């Protein structure tokens, strides 16, 4: 078997509980993978808006999900409210294939999913199917980006945004930092702007000086560039498979 990343040291930055599939795929290609948790996900400080949205989910025409974590948090709120069965009566949209898979994992159908995993792309996909009388629920990260929400409001769509979860920087263990400095990675993967910011704050950009940086999509690539970090490759789709292909491009050109 021809393994495209034999012996390449790859650092996967991630929220504390994610990225297992990506790590397995990289290892299958021969990479030496280190996974570094940089974010911890927490429930909203005030859970009442999310609980109310879950209790009255049937009043919305669409529920729009911007991340797998938003899907998981909202489904849990629906379970607590006893209204999970009502979600099947609402049209669902997802930003990208990972989020769509999270929705479909609960036996639900995704009505709108753009090819590009960005809020702007989902807005384009929804623009022609939404009416001004539609009510849209947007469960999102507390610090999540606003392009999709702003675009929908500009169309005259009624948007209810509720905090589904919030993220906070995770403590980077001294042992992990020492390991990174002793054997610096050749490639570093970033899957969100928030993770890139947490890396700069908790680890430092110096570790990236000799590494190829790979972004999961254009939004993350833009955030990295704004942080002064050159991007070697951008995944064509926000999926683990596309991230592996982007890693190969970054290494081999």
XYZ file of C-alpha atoms in Angstrom, residues 62-67 70-71 90-95 99 112 122-123 126 130 136-140 148 152 160:
28
model
C -36.438 26.006 9.532
C -33.743 25.068 12.023
C -30.270 25.935 10.723
C -27.191 24.266 12.203
C -23.707 25.745 11.871
C -21.725 22.935 13.532
C -24.853 22.839 17.740
C -26.721 19.745 16.535
C -39.316 21.211 10.651
C -37.045 21.772 7.649
C -33.368 21.439 8.540
C -30.272 23.039 7.031
C -26.603 22.344 7.783
C -23.300 24.112 7.136
C -22.806 18.996 10.324
C -30.290 22.376 2.461
C -25.455 28.229 3.282
C -27.059 31.655 2.996
C -31.248 29.154 1.525
C -36.927 31.097 2.284
C -35.716 30.467 11.309
C -34.096 29.098 14.448
C -30.305 29.285 14.570
C -28.760 27.374 17.503
C -25.111 28.432 17.444
C -25.480 33.759 7.960
C -31.031 36.168 6.546
C -34.082 33.584 16.375
